[in-house]
Short mmCIF file of C-alpha atoms and ligand atoms in Angstrom, two decimals:
data_model
loop_
_atom_site.label_atom_id
_atom_site.label_comp_id
_atom_site.label_asym_id
_atom_site.label_seq_id
_atom_site.Cartn_x
_atom_site.Cartn_y
_atom_site.Cartn_z
CA MET A 1 -16.99 -23.55 1.50
CA SER A 2 -18.04 -22.13 -1.92
CA ALA A 3 -20.31 -19.12 -2.54
CA GLU A 4 -23.00 -21.43 -3.33
CA GLN A 5 -22.75 -23.73 -0.45
CA ALA A 6 -22.75 -20.86 1.78
CA ARG A 7 -25.94 -19.52 0.40
CA ALA A 8 -27.56 -22.96 0.63
CA GLU A 9 -26.60 -23.22 4.37
CA THR A 10 -26.91 -19.69 5.53
CA GLY A 11 -29.08 -17.96 3.15
CA VAL A 12 -26.27 -15.42 2.51
CA ASP A 13 -24.07 -15.53 -0.48
CA THR A 14 -20.44 -14.77 0.66
CA ARG A 15 -19.67 -12.42 -2.37
CA GLU A 16 -22.76 -10.51 -1.70
CA PHE A 17 -21.97 -10.42 2.24
CA ARG A 18 -18.65 -8.96 1.36
CA ASP A 19 -19.92 -6.36 -1.27
CA GLY A 20 -22.44 -5.21 1.37
CA LEU A 21 -19.98 -4.80 4.17
CA GLY A 22 -17.57 -3.03 1.64
CA ARG A 23 -20.10 -0.21 1.31
CA PHE A 24 -19.26 0.59 5.25
CA ALA A 25 -16.37 2.90 4.75
CA THR A 26 -13.69 2.42 7.53
CA GLY A 27 -10.36 3.72 8.62
CA VAL A 28 -7.14 1.43 8.48
CA THR A 29 -5.34 0.18 11.58
CA ILE A 30 -2.35 -1.97 11.94
CA VAL A 31 -2.74 -3.98 15.27
CA THR A 32 0.43 -4.85 16.71
CA ALA A 33 2.03 -6.98 19.44
CA TYR A 34 5.36 -8.41 20.74
CA CYS A 35 5.79 -11.97 20.59
CA ASP A 36 7.85 -13.34 23.60
CA ASP A 37 10.24 -16.17 23.53
CA ASP A 38 8.70 -17.95 26.57
CA GLY A 39 8.92 -21.30 25.03
CA ASP A 40 5.23 -21.49 23.78
CA GLY A 41 6.31 -21.36 20.31
CA THR A 42 4.49 -18.33 19.54
CA CYS A 43 7.53 -16.53 18.05
CA GLU A 44 8.92 -19.40 16.42
CA GLN A 45 5.91 -19.97 14.03
CA LEU A 46 5.99 -16.36 12.51
CA PRO A 47 7.95 -15.85 9.41
CA HIS A 48 10.21 -12.97 10.87
CA GLU A 49 13.66 -12.33 10.77
CA PRO A 50 15.96 -13.66 14.01
CA GLY A 51 15.67 -10.88 16.77
CA GLN A 52 12.41 -9.12 15.28
CA HIS A 53 9.76 -9.79 18.08
CA ALA A 54 7.02 -6.90 16.77
CA TRP A 55 4.52 -8.39 14.71
CA GLY A 56 1.42 -6.77 13.06
CA THR A 57 -1.60 -7.21 10.96
CA THR A 58 -3.94 -4.72 8.92
CA VAL A 59 -6.97 -4.41 10.65
CA ASN A 60 -10.15 -2.43 9.91
CA ALA A 61 -12.73 -4.33 12.19
CA PHE A 62 -12.13 -2.01 15.04
CA SER A 63 -14.71 -0.23 17.00
CA SER A 64 -15.07 1.87 20.30
CA VAL A 65 -17.28 -0.10 22.87
CA SER A 66 -17.33 1.84 26.11
CA LEU A 67 -16.22 5.20 27.32
CA ASP A 68 -16.12 4.41 30.98
CA PRO A 69 -14.26 2.15 31.35
CA PRO A 70 -12.37 2.79 28.14
CA LEU A 71 -13.10 -0.20 26.03
CA VAL A 72 -12.56 -1.32 22.32
CA LEU A 73 -12.92 -4.15 20.00
CA ILE A 74 -11.07 -5.75 17.26
CA CYS A 75 -11.94 -8.94 15.22
CA ILE A 76 -9.22 -11.24 14.20
CA GLY A 77 -9.60 -14.22 12.15
CA ARG A 78 -8.42 -17.25 13.77
CA GLU A 79 -6.23 -18.09 10.90
CA ARG A 80 -4.34 -15.00 10.92
CA SER A 81 -0.78 -15.02 11.97
CA ILE A 82 -1.34 -12.35 14.81
CA HIS A 83 -3.99 -14.38 16.39
CA PRO A 84 -1.82 -16.60 18.51
CA VAL A 85 0.37 -13.46 19.35
CA ILE A 86 -2.36 -11.54 20.85
CA ALA A 87 -3.91 -14.71 22.62
CA SER A 88 -0.39 -15.37 24.21
CA ALA A 89 0.81 -11.55 25.07
CA ARG A 90 -3.01 -10.22 25.96
CA ARG A 91 -1.70 -6.76 25.10
CA PHE A 92 -1.79 -5.15 21.67
CA ALA A 93 -1.46 -1.62 20.10
CA ILE A 94 -3.94 -0.24 17.57
CA ASN A 95 -2.09 2.33 15.24
CA VAL A 96 -4.37 4.19 13.21
CA LEU A 97 -2.87 4.92 9.70
CA GLY A 98 -2.63 8.35 8.13
CA GLU A 99 -3.41 8.78 4.36
CA ASP A 100 0.21 8.43 3.21
CA SER A 101 0.59 4.83 4.73
CA GLN A 102 -1.04 2.60 2.20
CA ALA A 103 2.25 0.62 1.59
CA LEU A 104 2.40 -0.27 5.27
CA SER A 105 -1.29 -1.08 5.08
CA ASP A 106 -0.50 -3.41 1.97
CA CYS A 107 2.58 -4.89 3.55
CA PHE A 108 0.95 -5.68 7.03
CA ALA A 109 -1.94 -7.23 5.28
CA GLY A 110 0.54 -9.85 3.45
CA ALA A 111 -0.50 -8.12 -0.08
CA PRO A 112 2.35 -7.92 -2.82
CA SER A 113 4.66 -5.26 -1.26
CA SER A 114 8.35 -3.99 -1.77
CA LEU A 115 8.34 -4.00 1.88
CA PRO A 116 9.52 -6.86 3.92
CA ARG A 117 6.70 -8.23 6.21
CA SER A 118 9.36 -10.59 7.90
CA ALA A 119 11.14 -7.37 9.00
CA PHE A 120 7.99 -5.66 10.35
CA CYS A 121 7.65 -3.90 6.98
CA ASN A 122 10.56 -1.76 7.61
CA ALA A 123 8.12 0.52 9.86
CA ALA A 124 9.89 2.68 12.50
CA HIS A 125 8.53 1.85 15.83
CA HIS A 126 9.25 1.96 19.19
CA PRO A 127 7.91 0.49 22.58
CA GLY A 128 5.19 2.07 24.16
CA GLU A 129 5.00 2.42 27.87
CA HIS A 130 2.71 -0.61 28.29
CA GLY A 131 4.71 -2.97 26.24
CA THR A 132 3.31 -2.90 22.91
CA PRO A 133 5.05 -1.88 19.51
CA LEU A 134 3.99 1.74 18.20
CA LEU A 135 4.31 2.80 14.89
CA ASP A 136 6.16 6.17 14.43
CA ASP A 137 4.21 7.12 11.68
CA ALA A 138 0.54 6.23 13.01
CA ILE A 139 -1.84 9.17 13.55
CA ALA A 140 -2.85 7.86 16.64
CA HIS A 141 -1.96 4.91 18.87
CA LEU A 142 -4.22 3.14 21.59
CA GLU A 143 -2.25 0.59 23.80
CA CYS A 144 -4.77 -2.12 24.91
CA GLU A 145 -5.02 -5.24 27.23
CA VAL A 146 -7.44 -7.89 26.27
CA GLU A 147 -10.32 -8.39 28.65
CA GLN A 148 -12.47 -10.73 26.92
CA ALA A 149 -11.80 -12.88 23.90
CA VAL A 150 -14.98 -14.16 22.27
CA ASP A 151 -15.26 -16.78 19.65
CA ALA A 152 -17.39 -15.61 16.83
CA GLY A 153 -17.55 -17.76 13.66
CA ASP A 154 -14.15 -17.87 12.05
CA HIS A 155 -13.10 -14.82 13.95
CA THR A 156 -12.11 -13.83 17.88
CA VAL A 157 -13.73 -10.60 19.08
CA TYR A 158 -11.27 -9.30 21.45
CA VAL A 159 -12.71 -6.71 23.87
CA ALA A 160 -9.83 -4.80 25.29
CA ARG A 161 -9.06 -2.14 27.82
CA VAL A 162 -7.43 1.03 26.63
CA LEU A 163 -4.20 1.52 28.65
CA SER A 164 -3.18 4.74 27.04
CA VAL A 165 -3.92 6.74 23.83
CA ALA A 166 -2.23 9.16 21.88
CA ALA A 167 -3.26 11.10 18.83
CA ASP A 168 -1.05 13.17 16.34
CA ALA A 169 -1.00 16.80 17.22
CA ASP A 170 -0.40 17.79 13.39
CA ASP A 171 -4.15 16.99 12.36
CA ARG A 172 -3.12 14.70 9.58
CA LEU A 173 -5.78 12.93 7.73
CA PRO A 174 -6.56 9.28 8.01
CA LEU A 175 -6.25 6.40 5.32
CA LEU A 176 -9.91 5.04 4.31
CA TYR A 177 -10.79 1.81 2.93
CA PHE A 178 -14.17 1.44 0.83
CA ARG A 179 -15.27 -1.45 -1.55
CA GLY A 180 -11.83 -3.12 -1.19
CA ARG A 181 -9.91 0.03 -2.07
CA TYR A 182 -8.15 2.69 -0.46
CA LEU A 183 -9.46 6.31 -0.38
CA ARG A 184 -8.38 9.78 0.83
CA ILE A 185 -10.57 12.33 2.36
CA GLU A 186 -10.76 15.29 -0.03
CA ARG A 187 -14.11 17.10 0.19
CA ALA A 188 -14.54 16.56 4.00
CA ALA A 189 -11.11 18.33 4.44
CA THR A 190 -11.90 21.50 2.71
CA SER A 191 -15.70 21.93 3.78
CA ASP A 192 -17.00 22.71 7.24
CA LEU A 193 -17.64 19.80 9.29
CA ARG A 194 -21.07 19.79 10.98
CA GLY A 195 -22.56 17.61 13.51
CA LYS A 196 -23.08 17.46 17.31
CA PRO A 197 -20.66 19.65 18.87
CA ASP A 198 -18.15 18.05 21.31
CA MET A 199 -19.34 18.03 24.87
C1 FMN B 201 -7.88 -2.90 4.85
C2 FMN B 201 -7.86 -4.27 5.33
C3 FMN B 201 -8.42 -4.68 6.51
C4 FMN B 201 -8.21 -5.72 7.03
N1 FMN B 201 -8.93 -6.23 8.15
C5 FMN B 201 -8.95 -7.36 8.96
C6 FMN B 201 -9.67 -7.48 10.14
O1 FMN B 201 -10.20 -6.55 10.52
N2 FMN B 201 -9.51 -8.47 10.66
C7 FMN B 201 -8.64 -9.61 10.28
O2 FMN B 201 -8.64 -10.89 10.73
N3 FMN B 201 -8.14 -9.44 9.01
C8 FMN B 201 -8.22 -8.27 8.22
N4 FMN B 201 -7.54 -8.14 7.07
C9 FMN B 201 -6.82 -9.17 6.48
C10 FMN B 201 -5.49 -9.26 7.12
O3 FMN B 201 -4.69 -7.98 7.24
C11 FMN B 201 -4.37 -10.10 6.06
O4 FMN B 201 -5.17 -10.82 5.54
C12 FMN B 201 -3.91 -10.84 7.04
O5 FMN B 201 -2.49 -10.18 7.66
C13 FMN B 201 -2.81 -12.02 6.12
O6 FMN B 201 -2.89 -13.04 7.03
P1 FMN B 201 -1.61 -13.36 7.86
O7 FMN B 201 -1.46 -12.31 8.95
O8 FMN B 201 -1.75 -14.58 8.41
O9 FMN B 201 -0.36 -13.15 6.86
C14 FMN B 201 -7.67 -6.68 6.63
C15 FMN B 201 -6.89 -6.50 5.49
C16 FMN B 201 -7.05 -5.27 4.85
C17 FMN B 201 -6.36 -5.04 3.58
#
């Protein structure tokens, strides 16, 4: 649908919608899962190299949902290559990227990259205790199991229970995304952080 058609039908211009959403700064994650060869064809459809079962996609539509029980959500476009992998595996990992991982973000987003997406972007990884691929360089990992898959427009909202979480002990800073560009934290890292104290 063109931007003009979208505005006529919904009252919202697609470009203005993207521009507005782009003002909301986010972190960047790689959502990863293993495809299995149980005959449903999920693995075969992926453009990955033989023997490579880990697959991933760059995602910033990620949010915490509930502390008790621990729930998070991600929104995945139904056309995304990882969509059938999550639908089949029901388990996935959220890998929060550090500020040095821009190349991984590009590769897992299918953007022009010197890294091979078909070989999991050459990203060092290992299996987590709950059977999801964890990126060695992530600043935090969450292993998750799908509780609800809600159709929402052209995306699926996956509400998932967190099975395990690990955060980098080195206090590395995150990669940020704002108005379609990557950013790094600078001033915040050198000034006092004020806010509600941790309980
Ligand atoms: C910073 C960034 C954030 C993204 N966030 C999402 C997201 O939350 N959900 C989504 O479905 N796609 C998101 N994308 C797009 C996908 O990563 C990318 O288009 C997709 O991997 C390409 O489709 P493919 O996996 O079918 O090759 C994002 C891309 C970038 C660069």
